[in-house]
CSV table of C-alpha atoms and ligand atoms in Angstrom, one decimal:
chain,number,residue,atom,x,y,z
A,1,MET,CA,85.2,119.0,81.4
A,2,VAL,CA,86.1,115.6,82.5
A,3,ASP,CA,88.7,115.9,85.2
A,4,ARG,CA,89.2,112.6,87.0
A,5,LYS,CA,90.1,113.3,90.5
A,6,THR,CA,92.4,110.3,90.8
A,7,THR,CA,95.2,111.1,88.5
A,8,GLU,CA,97.2,108.1,89.6
A,9,PRO,CA,96.5,105.4,87.1
A,10,ASP,CA,95.9,101.9,88.3
A,11,PRO,CA,99.2,100.2,88.5
A,12,GLU,CA,98.3,97.9,85.6
A,13,ASP,CA,95.4,96.5,83.9
A,14,VAL,CA,93.6,94.4,86.4
A,15,THR,CA,91.1,92.5,84.4
A,16,GLU,CA,90.1,93.1,80.8
A,17,PHE,CA,87.3,95.1,82.2
A,18,ARG,CA,89.1,97.3,84.6
A,19,ASP,CA,90.2,100.5,82.8
A,20,GLN,CA,87.5,100.9,80.3
A,21,PRO,CA,86.6,104.6,80.1
A,22,ALA,CA,83.3,105.5,81.5
A,23,TYR,CA,81.2,108.0,79.6
A,24,GLY,CA,77.8,109.7,80.1
A,25,PHE,CA,75.5,109.2,83.0
A,26,PRO,CA,77.2,106.2,84.6
A,27,ALA,CA,80.5,108.0,84.5
A,28,THR,CA,79.1,111.0,86.4
A,29,LEU,CA,77.5,108.6,88.8
A,30,TRP,CA,80.8,106.7,89.4
A,31,ARG,CA,82.7,109.8,89.7
A,32,ALA,CA,80.3,111.1,92.3
A,33,LEU,CA,80.7,107.8,94.2
A,34,GLU,CA,84.5,108.0,93.9
A,35,ASN,CA,84.6,111.3,95.6
A,36,ARG,CA,82.5,110.2,98.5
A,37,PRO,CA,83.9,107.0,99.9
A,38,PRO,CA,81.8,105.9,102.9
A,39,PRO,CA,83.6,106.2,106.3
A,40,GLY,CA,86.1,103.5,106.9
A,41,VAL,CA,86.4,102.6,103.2
A,42,ALA,CA,88.9,105.3,102.1
A,43,ASN,CA,91.7,103.9,104.1
A,44,GLY,CA,90.1,100.5,104.8
A,45,ALA,CA,92.5,98.5,102.7
A,46,LYS,CA,95.5,100.0,104.4
A,47,ALA,CA,94.4,98.5,107.7
A,48,TRP,CA,95.2,95.0,106.3
A,49,ARG,CA,98.9,95.0,106.6
A,50,SER,CA,99.9,91.3,106.5
A,51,PRO,CA,103.1,91.0,104.4
A,52,LEU,CA,102.0,87.5,103.3
A,53,ARG,CA,99.1,88.8,101.2
A,54,GLY,CA,99.6,88.8,97.5
A,55,PRO,CA,98.6,87.2,94.2
A,56,TRP,CA,100.8,84.1,94.7
A,57,LEU,CA,99.3,83.2,98.1
A,58,THR,CA,95.8,83.9,96.8
A,59,SER,CA,96.5,81.8,93.8
A,60,VAL,CA,97.7,78.9,95.8
A,61,PHE,CA,94.4,78.8,97.8
A,62,GLY,CA,92.6,79.5,94.5
A,63,ALA,CA,94.2,76.5,92.8
A,64,ILE,CA,93.3,74.2,95.7
A,65,LEU,CA,89.7,75.3,95.5
A,66,LEU,CA,89.7,75.1,91.7
A,67,ILE,CA,90.4,71.4,92.0
A,68,SER,CA,88.3,70.6,95.0
A,69,LEU,CA,85.2,72.6,94.5
A,70,PRO,CA,84.2,70.9,91.3
A,71,VAL,CA,84.2,67.6,93.2
A,72,VAL,CA,81.8,69.1,95.8
A,73,ILE,CA,79.6,70.7,93.0
A,74,LEU,CA,79.4,67.5,90.9
A,75,THR,CA,78.7,65.2,93.8
A,76,GLY,CA,76.1,67.6,95.1
A,77,LEU,CA,74.3,67.6,91.8
A,78,LEU,CA,74.5,63.8,91.7
A,79,ASP,CA,72.8,63.8,95.1
A,80,TYR,CA,69.9,65.6,93.5
A,81,ILE,CA,69.6,62.9,91.0
A,82,ALA,CA,70.0,60.2,93.6
A,83,TYR,CA,66.9,61.4,95.3
A,84,GLY,CA,64.8,60.4,92.3
A,85,PRO,CA,63.2,63.7,91.4
A,86,GLU,CA,61.1,62.1,88.7
A,87,LEU,CA,59.2,60.3,91.4
A,88,ASN,CA,58.1,63.5,93.0
A,89,GLN,CA,60.1,63.1,96.1
A,90,SER,CA,60.1,66.8,96.8
A,91,ILE,CA,63.8,66.8,97.9
A,92,PRO,CA,64.1,69.6,96.8
A,93,ALA,CA,60.6,70.4,95.9
A,94,ASP,CA,59.7,71.7,92.4
A,95,VAL,CA,62.9,73.4,91.1
A,96,GLY,CA,61.4,74.8,87.9
A,97,TRP,CA,63.8,75.3,85.1
A,98,LEU,CA,66.7,74.3,87.3
A,99,HIS,CA,65.5,70.7,86.8
A,100,LEU,CA,68.5,68.6,85.8
A,101,PRO,CA,68.4,65.9,83.1
A,102,VAL,CA,67.8,62.9,85.3
A,103,PHE,CA,68.6,59.3,84.9
A,104,ASP,CA,67.6,56.4,87.0
A,105,TRP,CA,70.0,56.3,89.9
A,106,PRO,CA,71.8,52.9,89.7
A,107,THR,CA,71.8,50.3,92.4
A,108,LYS,CA,75.3,49.1,91.5
A,109,PRO,CA,77.8,49.5,93.0
A,110,SER,CA,76.0,49.4,96.4
A,111,TRP,CA,78.5,51.9,97.8
A,112,LEU,CA,77.8,54.5,95.1
A,113,PHE,CA,75.8,56.9,97.2
A,114,ARG,CA,78.1,56.4,100.1
A,115,LEU,CA,81.0,57.5,97.9
A,116,THR,CA,79.2,60.5,96.3
A,117,GLU,CA,77.7,61.8,99.5
A,118,GLY,CA,80.9,61.1,101.5
A,119,LEU,CA,82.9,63.1,99.0
A,120,HIS,CA,80.4,65.9,98.9
A,121,VAL,CA,80.3,66.4,102.7
A,122,GLY,CA,83.9,65.3,103.4
A,123,VAL,CA,85.6,67.5,100.8
A,124,GLY,CA,83.1,70.3,101.6
A,125,LEU,CA,84.1,70.2,105.2
A,126,VAL,CA,87.8,69.8,104.7
A,127,ILE,CA,88.1,72.8,102.4
A,128,VAL,CA,86.4,75.2,104.9
A,129,PRO,CA,89.8,76.4,106.2
A,130,VAL,CA,91.0,76.9,102.6
A,131,VAL,CA,87.9,78.9,101.8
A,132,LEU,CA,88.4,81.1,104.9
A,133,ALA,CA,92.1,81.6,104.1
A,134,LYS,CA,91.2,82.5,100.5
A,135,LEU,CA,88.7,85.1,101.7
A,136,TRP,CA,91.2,86.4,104.2
A,137,SER,CA,93.8,86.8,101.5
A,138,VAL,CA,91.5,89.0,99.4
A,139,VAL,CA,90.0,91.1,102.2
A,140,PRO,CA,91.6,94.4,101.0
A,141,ARG,CA,89.7,94.1,97.8
A,142,LEU,CA,86.5,94.6,99.7
A,143,PHE,CA,87.6,98.2,100.1
A,144,THR,CA,88.0,99.0,96.5
A,145,TRP,CA,86.3,102.3,95.9
A,146,PRO,CA,84.3,103.0,93.9
A,147,PRO,CA,83.3,99.3,93.9
A,148,ALA,CA,83.1,99.4,90.1
A,149,ARG,CA,84.0,101.8,87.3
A,150,SER,CA,82.1,100.3,84.4
A,151,LEU,CA,79.1,98.1,83.7
A,152,ALA,CA,81.5,95.2,83.1
A,153,GLN,CA,82.9,95.7,86.5
A,154,VAL,CA,79.5,95.9,88.1
A,155,LEU,CA,78.9,92.5,86.6
A,156,GLU,CA,82.2,91.2,87.8
A,157,ARG,CA,81.5,92.4,91.3
A,158,LEU,CA,78.0,90.9,91.2
A,159,SER,CA,79.6,87.6,90.3
A,160,LEU,CA,81.9,87.9,93.3
A,161,LEU,CA,78.9,88.6,95.5
A,162,MET,CA,77.3,85.4,94.2
A,163,LEU,CA,80.5,83.5,94.6
A,164,VAL,CA,81.3,84.6,98.2
A,165,GLY,CA,77.6,84.8,99.3
A,166,GLY,CA,76.9,81.5,97.7
A,167,ILE,CA,79.8,79.6,99.2
A,168,LEU,CA,79.2,81.0,102.7
A,169,PHE,CA,75.5,80.2,102.4
A,170,GLU,CA,76.2,76.6,101.2
A,171,MET,CA,78.8,76.1,104.0
A,172,VAL,CA,76.5,77.4,106.7
A,173,THR,CA,73.4,75.5,105.6
A,174,GLY,CA,75.4,72.3,105.0
A,175,ILE,CA,77.1,72.4,108.4
A,176,LEU,CA,73.9,73.3,110.2
A,177,ASN,CA,72.1,70.4,108.5
A,178,ILE,CA,74.8,68.0,109.8
A,179,GLN,CA,74.8,69.3,113.3
A,180,TYR,CA,71.1,69.9,113.9
A,181,ASP,CA,68.9,68.3,111.4
A,182,TYR,CA,65.5,69.8,110.6
A,183,ILE,CA,66.2,73.1,112.4
A,184,PHE,CA,65.4,75.1,109.3
A,185,GLY,CA,62.1,77.0,108.9
A,186,PHE,CA,62.6,76.3,105.2
A,187,SER,CA,63.5,73.1,103.4
A,188,PHE,CA,67.2,72.6,103.7
A,189,TYR,CA,67.3,70.7,100.4
A,190,THR,CA,65.6,73.4,98.4
A,191,ALA,CA,67.7,76.2,99.9
A,192,HIS,CA,70.9,74.3,99.5
A,193,TYR,CA,70.0,73.5,95.9
A,194,PHE,CA,69.1,77.0,94.8
A,195,GLY,CA,72.1,78.4,96.8
A,196,ALA,CA,74.3,76.0,94.9
A,197,TRP,CA,73.2,77.4,91.5
A,198,VAL,CA,73.9,81.0,92.7
A,199,PHE,CA,77.3,79.8,93.8
A,200,ILE,CA,78.0,77.8,90.6
A,201,ALA,CA,77.2,80.8,88.4
A,202,GLY,CA,79.5,83.0,90.4
A,203,PHE,CA,82.2,80.3,90.4
A,204,LEU,CA,82.1,79.9,86.6
A,205,VAL,CA,82.4,83.6,85.9
A,206,HIS,CA,85.1,84.0,88.5
A,207,VAL,CA,87.2,81.2,87.1
A,208,ALA,CA,86.8,82.5,83.6
A,209,ILE,CA,88.0,86.0,84.6
A,210,LYS,CA,90.7,85.0,87.1
A,211,PHE,CA,92.2,81.9,85.7
A,212,PRO,CA,95.0,83.6,83.6
A,213,ARG,CA,96.0,85.7,86.6
A,214,MET,CA,96.0,82.7,88.8
A,215,TRP,CA,98.2,80.9,86.4
A,216,THR,CA,100.8,83.7,86.0
A,217,SER,CA,100.8,84.3,89.8
A,218,LEU,CA,101.4,80.7,90.6
A,219,ARG,CA,104.4,80.8,88.2
A,220,SER,CA,105.8,84.0,89.8
A,221,ARG,CA,107.5,81.9,92.5
A,222,SER,CA,108.2,78.3,93.2
A,223,MET,CA,106.5,76.4,95.9
A,224,ARG,CA,109.9,74.7,96.7
A,225,THR,CA,111.5,78.1,97.4
A,226,VAL,CA,108.6,79.2,99.6
A,227,MET,CA,108.8,76.0,101.5
A,228,ARG,CA,112.5,76.7,102.2
A,229,THR,CA,112.0,80.4,103.2
A,230,SER,CA,112.1,81.0,106.9
A,231,LEU,CA,110.2,83.7,108.8
A,232,ALA,CA,113.3,85.9,108.9
A,233,ASP,CA,113.5,85.9,105.1
A,234,THR,CA,109.8,86.4,104.4
A,235,VAL,CA,109.2,89.5,102.4
A,236,PRO,CA,106.1,90.8,100.7
A,237,GLU,CA,105.3,90.0,97.1
A,238,PRO,CA,106.0,92.8,94.6
A,239,ARG,CA,103.1,95.3,94.4
A,240,ASP,CA,100.3,94.0,92.2
A,241,ALA,CA,97.5,95.5,90.1
A,242,ASP,CA,94.8,94.0,92.3
A,243,GLY,CA,96.0,95.7,95.4
A,244,LEU,CA,96.3,92.5,97.3
A,245,VAL,CA,99.9,93.3,98.5
A,246,ALA,CA,99.8,95.7,101.4
A,247,THR,CA,101.0,99.3,100.7
A,248,ASP,CA,102.5,99.5,104.1
A,249,PRO,CA,103.2,95.9,105.1
A,250,ALA,CA,103.8,95.0,108.8
A,251,PRO,CA,106.8,92.9,109.7
A,252,PRO,CA,105.9,89.2,109.2
A,253,THR,CA,104.8,87.1,112.2
A,254,VAL,CA,104.7,83.9,110.3
A,255,SER,CA,106.4,82.6,107.1
A,256,ARG,CA,104.4,81.7,104.0
A,257,ARG,CA,105.1,78.0,104.6
A,258,GLY,CA,103.9,78.5,108.2
A,259,ALA,CA,100.7,80.0,106.9
A,260,LEU,CA,100.2,77.2,104.5
A,261,ALA,CA,100.9,74.7,107.2
A,262,LEU,CA,98.4,76.4,109.4
A,263,VAL,CA,95.6,76.1,106.8
A,264,GLY,CA,96.7,72.6,105.9
A,265,GLY,CA,96.7,71.6,109.6
A,266,GLY,CA,93.2,73.1,109.9
A,267,SER,CA,92.0,70.9,107.0
A,268,LEU,CA,93.7,67.9,108.5
A,269,LEU,CA,92.1,68.5,111.9
A,270,VAL,CA,88.6,68.8,110.3
A,271,ALA,CA,89.4,65.5,108.4
A,272,ILE,CA,90.4,63.7,111.6
A,273,LEU,CA,87.3,65.0,113.4
A,274,THR,CA,84.9,63.9,110.7
A,275,ALA,CA,86.4,60.9,108.8
A,276,GLY,CA,85.3,58.5,111.5
A,277,GLN,CA,81.7,58.9,110.6
A,278,THR,CA,82.3,57.0,107.5
A,279,VAL,CA,85.5,55.0,108.1
A,280,GLY,CA,84.0,53.5,111.3
A,281,GLY,CA,85.9,51.3,113.7
A,282,PHE,CA,87.9,53.1,116.4
A,283,THR,CA,88.0,56.3,114.3
A,284,ARG,CA,84.3,56.8,115.0
A,285,ASP,CA,85.3,58.0,118.5
A,286,ALA,CA,87.3,60.7,116.9
A,287,ALA,CA,84.4,62.0,114.9
A,288,LEU,CA,83.7,64.7,117.4
A,289,LEU,CA,82.4,67.2,114.9
A,290,ILE,CA,79.7,64.8,113.9
A,291,PRO,CA,76.7,64.3,116.2
A,292,ARG,CA,76.0,60.8,114.9
A,293,GLY,CA,79.6,59.6,115.2
A,294,ARG,CA,79.2,58.3,118.7
A,295,ARG,CA,78.3,54.8,119.9
A,296,TYR,CA,74.9,53.4,120.6
A,297,GLY,CA,75.6,50.8,123.2
A,298,PRO,CA,76.6,47.2,122.8
A,299,GLY,CA,75.1,44.6,120.5
A,300,PRO,CA,74.2,44.2,116.8
A,301,ASN,CA,72.2,47.4,116.7
A,302,ASP,CA,75.1,49.6,117.7
A,303,PHE,CA,75.3,52.0,114.8
A,304,GLN,CA,74.2,55.5,114.0
A,305,ILE,CA,70.6,56.4,114.5
A,306,ASN,CA,69.3,59.2,112.5
A,307,ARG,CA,65.9,59.7,114.2
A,308,THR,CA,64.9,57.7,117.2
A,309,ALA,CA,61.5,56.1,117.6
A,310,VAL,CA,60.7,58.5,120.4
A,311,ALA,CA,61.6,61.5,118.2
A,312,ALA,CA,59.5,60.1,115.4
A,313,GLN,CA,56.6,59.6,117.9
A,314,ILE,CA,56.2,55.9,117.1
A,315,LYS,CA,53.7,54.6,119.6
A,316,PRO,CA,54.7,51.2,121.2
A,317,GLN,CA,51.3,49.7,120.5
A,318,ASP,CA,51.8,50.4,116.8
A,319,THR,CA,54.8,48.2,116.5
A,320,ALA,CA,53.5,45.4,118.8
A,321,GLU,CA,52.2,42.0,117.8
A,322,SER,CA,49.2,43.6,116.1
A,323,TRP,CA,51.5,45.3,113.5
A,324,GLN,CA,50.7,44.4,109.9
A,325,LEU,CA,52.3,45.3,106.6
A,326,THR,CA,49.9,46.3,103.9
A,327,VAL,CA,51.1,45.3,100.4
A,328,ARG,CA,49.2,46.8,97.5
A,329,GLY,CA,49.6,46.0,93.8
A,330,ASN,CA,47.1,44.5,91.5
A,331,GLY,CA,43.9,43.4,93.2
A,332,GLU,CA,43.1,43.1,96.9
A,333,PRO,CA,45.8,44.4,99.4
A,334,VAL,CA,47.8,41.7,101.1
A,335,MET,CA,48.2,41.9,104.9
A,336,LEU,CA,51.3,40.4,106.4
A,337,ASP,CA,52.3,40.4,110.1
A,338,ARG,CA,55.9,39.9,111.2
A,339,ALA,CA,55.5,36.1,111.6
A,340,ALA,CA,54.2,35.9,108.0
A,341,LEU,CA,57.1,37.9,106.7
A,342,LEU,CA,59.6,35.8,108.7
A,343,ALA,CA,58.0,32.7,107.1
A,344,MET,CA,58.8,34.0,103.6
A,345,GLU,CA,62.2,33.3,102.0
A,346,GLN,CA,64.8,35.3,103.8
A,347,HIS,CA,67.7,37.0,102.1
A,348,THR,CA,70.8,38.6,103.6
A,349,ALA,CA,72.8,41.5,102.2
A,350,TYR,CA,75.7,43.5,103.4
A,351,LEU,CA,74.7,47.1,102.6
A,352,PRO,CA,75.5,50.6,103.6
A,353,ILE,CA,73.2,53.3,104.9
A,354,ALA,CA,74.6,56.6,103.8
A,355,CYS,CA,73.1,59.8,105.1
A,356,VAL,CA,73.0,63.2,103.5
A,357,GLU,CA,74.7,64.4,106.6
A,358,GLY,CA,77.8,62.6,105.4
A,359,TRP,CA,77.9,59.6,107.8
A,360,SER,CA,77.6,56.1,106.6
A,361,THR,CA,77.8,52.6,108.0
A,362,THR,CA,77.7,49.2,106.4
A,363,GLU,CA,75.7,46.4,108.2
A,364,THR,CA,74.4,42.9,107.5
A,365,TRP,CA,70.7,43.0,106.9
A,366,THR,CA,68.2,40.1,106.6
A,367,GLY,CA,64.6,40.2,105.4
A,368,VAL,CA,62.3,39.7,102.5
A,369,ARG,CA,63.2,40.7,99.0
A,370,LEU,CA,61.1,43.7,97.7
A,371,ARG,CA,60.6,41.9,94.4
A,372,ASP,CA,59.1,38.9,96.2
A,373,LEU,CA,56.6,41.3,97.8
A,374,ALA,CA,55.9,42.8,94.4
A,375,THR,CA,55.2,39.4,93.0
A,376,LEU,CA,52.9,38.7,96.0
A,377,SER,CA,51.1,42.0,95.3
A,378,GLY,CA,50.2,40.8,91.8
A,379,ARG,CA,52.4,43.4,90.2
A,380,GLY,CA,55.7,41.5,89.7
A,381,GLU,CA,57.3,44.1,87.4
A,382,PRO,CA,56.3,47.4,88.9
A,383,GLU,CA,57.5,50.8,87.6
A,384,SER,CA,57.9,52.1,91.1
A,385,ALA,CA,56.9,51.6,94.7
A,386,ARG,CA,55.5,53.9,97.4
A,387,VAL,CA,56.7,53.1,100.9
A,388,THR,CA,54.8,54.6,103.9
A,389,SER,CA,55.9,54.6,107.5
A,390,LEU,CA,54.0,54.4,110.7
A,391,GLU,CA,55.6,57.8,111.3
A,392,ARG,CA,52.8,60.2,110.3
A,393,ASN,CA,54.2,63.7,110.3
A,394,GLY,CA,58.0,63.5,109.8
A,395,PRO,CA,59.7,64.7,106.5
A,396,PHE,CA,60.7,61.1,105.8
A,397,GLY,CA,57.4,59.3,106.6
A,398,ALA,CA,57.2,58.1,103.0
A,399,ALA,CA,59.5,57.5,100.0
A,400,SER,CA,59.3,56.3,96.4
A,401,LEU,CA,61.5,53.7,94.9
A,402,GLN,CA,62.4,53.3,91.2
A,403,ARG,CA,61.9,50.1,89.3
A,404,ASN,CA,65.5,49.0,89.5
A,405,GLN,CA,65.5,49.7,93.2
A,406,VAL,CA,62.6,47.4,93.7
A,407,LEU,CA,63.9,44.6,91.5
A,408,ASN,CA,67.5,44.5,92.7
A,409,PRO,CA,67.9,41.1,94.4
A,410,ASP,CA,69.6,42.8,97.4
A,411,SER,CA,66.7,45.2,98.0
A,412,LEU,CA,65.0,44.2,101.2
A,413,LEU,CA,62.3,44.9,103.6
A,414,ALA,CA,64.7,44.2,106.4
A,415,LEU,CA,63.5,42.5,109.6
A,416,ARG,CA,66.8,41.8,111.2
A,417,VAL,CA,70.3,43.3,111.3
A,418,ASN,CA,73.6,41.6,112.2
A,419,GLY,CA,71.7,38.5,113.3
A,420,ALA,CA,69.4,40.2,115.7
A,421,ASP,CA,65.9,41.7,115.4
A,422,LEU,CA,65.9,45.4,114.3
A,423,SER,CA,65.9,47.6,117.3
A,424,LEU,CA,63.0,50.0,117.6
A,425,ASP,CA,65.3,52.9,116.8
A,426,HIS,CA,66.5,51.2,113.6
A,427,GLY,CA,63.0,50.7,112.3
A,428,PHE,CA,61.4,47.6,114.0
A,429,PRO,CA,59.2,45.9,112.9
A,430,ALA,CA,60.5,46.4,109.3
A,431,ARG,CA,62.5,48.9,107.3
A,432,ILE,CA,63.7,49.4,103.7
A,433,ILE,CA,67.3,48.8,102.7
A,434,VAL,CA,68.3,49.1,99.0
A,435,PRO,CA,71.8,49.2,97.4
A,436,ALA,CA,73.0,52.7,96.8
A,437,LEU,CA,69.8,54.3,97.9
A,438,PRO,CA,70.2,57.6,99.9
A,439,GLY,CA,69.7,57.0,103.6
A,440,VAL,CA,66.6,59.3,103.7
A,441,HIS,CA,64.7,56.8,101.6
A,442,CYS,CA,65.6,53.8,103.7
A,443,THR,CA,62.2,54.2,105.4
A,444,LYS,CA,61.9,52.9,109.0
A,445,TRP,CA,58.8,51.5,110.7
A,446,VAL,CA,57.2,50.6,107.4
A,447,SER,CA,53.4,50.2,107.4
A,448,SER,CA,52.6,49.8,103.8
A,449,ILE,CA,54.2,49.3,100.3
A,450,GLU,CA,52.3,50.0,97.1
A,451,PHE,CA,53.7,48.7,93.9
A,452,LYS,CA,52.7,50.9,90.9
A,453,ASP,CA,52.5,50.8,87.2
A,454,HIS,CA,52.6,54.0,85.2
B,1,LIG,N1,60.3,56.8,109.1
B,1,LIG,C1,61.5,57.3,109.0
B,1,LIG,N2,62.4,56.6,108.3
B,1,LIG,C2,63.7,57.1,108.2
B,1,LIG,C3,64.0,58.4,108.8
B,1,LIG,C4,63.0,59.1,109.5
B,1,LIG,O1,63.2,60.2,110.0
B,1,LIG,N3,61.8,58.5,109.6
B,1,LIG,N4,65.3,58.9,108.6
B,1,LIG,C5,66.0,58.4,107.4
B,1,LIG,C6,67.4,58.8,107.3
B,1,LIG,S1,67.6,60.5,107.0
B,1,LIG,C7,68.4,58.0,107.4
B,1,LIG,S2,70.0,58.5,107.2
B,1,LIG,C8,68.2,56.6,107.8
B,1,LIG,C9,69.0,56.2,109.1
B,1,LIG,O2,68.7,55.0,109.5
B,1,LIG,P1,69.2,54.6,111.0
B,1,LIG,O3,68.6,55.6,111.9
B,1,LIG,O4,68.6,53.2,111.2
B,1,LIG,O5,70.7,54.6,111.0
B,1,LIG,O6,66.8,56.3,108.1
B,1,LIG,C10,65.9,56.9,107.2
B,1,LIG,N5,64.6,56.4,107.5
B,2,LIG,MO1,69.8,60.7,106.6
C-alpha cells in the first residue's frame, strides 16, 4: 500500500517536474528519506522569517543577473581566445573537448582587451552583492526535504548545485586572483575555466526551468508601487508554491525599496572602490579594493606594476650594459644591445596594458617595431613569434605572438615610456607592447625573440 505520509499536497505545481508520481524503488527510497529529515532540516525553512522574501524579490535579483551574467560569461570566454590558445600558451593548459573554436585575436581596436577584460572583472565584481542577495532570498529552499521527489528533480537540484557552487567558486577564485596573484597551488586559469563551464551548464538549465516563473513573478507587482511603499506598509508576498514566502513572517525591519537600495548601494560601493583601476586619474586613489590601484611615485614610470624586478628575481648585472637581445629567424641569430636598438628607427604608440586582474592603464611607448625586427631576422612575414624573458622561472617568462600581433605597425619592443627610459620594474631594458594584447603577454625584461614559420 502506498500511503504518503505528507497528505498535504504542494500548494501548486512548482516546476514541470515537481509533482510527478514516484514509483518503484526510487519511490520507496524517497519516502524513506522523507520520513527521516536530518536534524535542523525539518523546521529549518521556518527559521527564515524575513517578510521580504518571495518570488517577486527573488525574480528582481534574478532578472538583474540574467542580464549581467551573460556579459561576464561571454567576456570571460573571449579572454580565453585572447590568450591565443592555438599558440600553446597554456593559459589555461590543455582543455580537452572544452576547446573553443578560436579565431586570431584582433589588434584593432587597441582597447579591445581593455574593454572585454574590464567588463569581465568590473561587472563580475559589481554583481557580487546581487548574487549574495539572490542566494539570501532563496535560502529556505535549501531546507526542502526530501531534496528531490523524482529523477527530474534530482537533475534540477544537481543543476542548482552546479549553479551555486559554480558561481561561488568563480567569484572566490577571481577575487583571490585579483588580490593576491599566484597564490594558488593550481593554475588559476585552468580552474577558473573549468569552473566557468560547470557554472554555465547550471546557469542554462536554471534559466530554462525558471524563466517563466521569473516572468510571472515580476509581473505580480509593479516596481513603481514597491518603490513607493514605506516600511510601515510592507507586507509579505502571497504564499507561493516554491516556499520562498515565510510561513510565519516576522515584522519587517526594512522595506523592499530599502532592501533594493541596500543591494544597489553595495554594488555602487564596489564600483567606486574598483573603477579607478581602469578609469585612472584621481579615481585611482579610490580603488582601495584593488592592490594595484595605488601610485608608484612621481615621474613617467608612475603606473601599475604587476610584478617587480625584485619579485621576478631579475639580477642587476643581467640588465646592465652587457645586456643583448637575441633575434632569431632565418639564418644566424642577430645580437642587438640597447644602443643598437636605439639606433634603429623608433616608433611611438599610445597603448594600454590591460591585466587579467581587471586593471588597465594607457601610456605612451617608444621603441622598435616588431616587424622591423622580423625583417632583420630574415623572416619578414613570420607566422608567429616566441618572446623569452630574462625571468627564468615565473609563469610569464615567455609568450607567443600571432602573426597579426607581430605585423601591426604599433607593435613594439618598447625601450622607453612617456619620454623616459623604462624603469626596471616596467621591464628595462626592453619589453613587449602590442595593441589589444592581454597584459600577461606583454613580456618584460625581454632577452630573445624568435620569429617562426609553420
Ligand atoms: N617577464 C615578465 N613579464 C611580465 C610579467 C611577469 O610577471 N614577468 N607580468 C605580465 C603581466 S600579468 C602584466 S599585466 C604586465 C604588467 O606590466 P607592468 O608591470 O609594466 O605594468 O606585464 C606582463 N609582463
Ligand atoms: Mo597581468
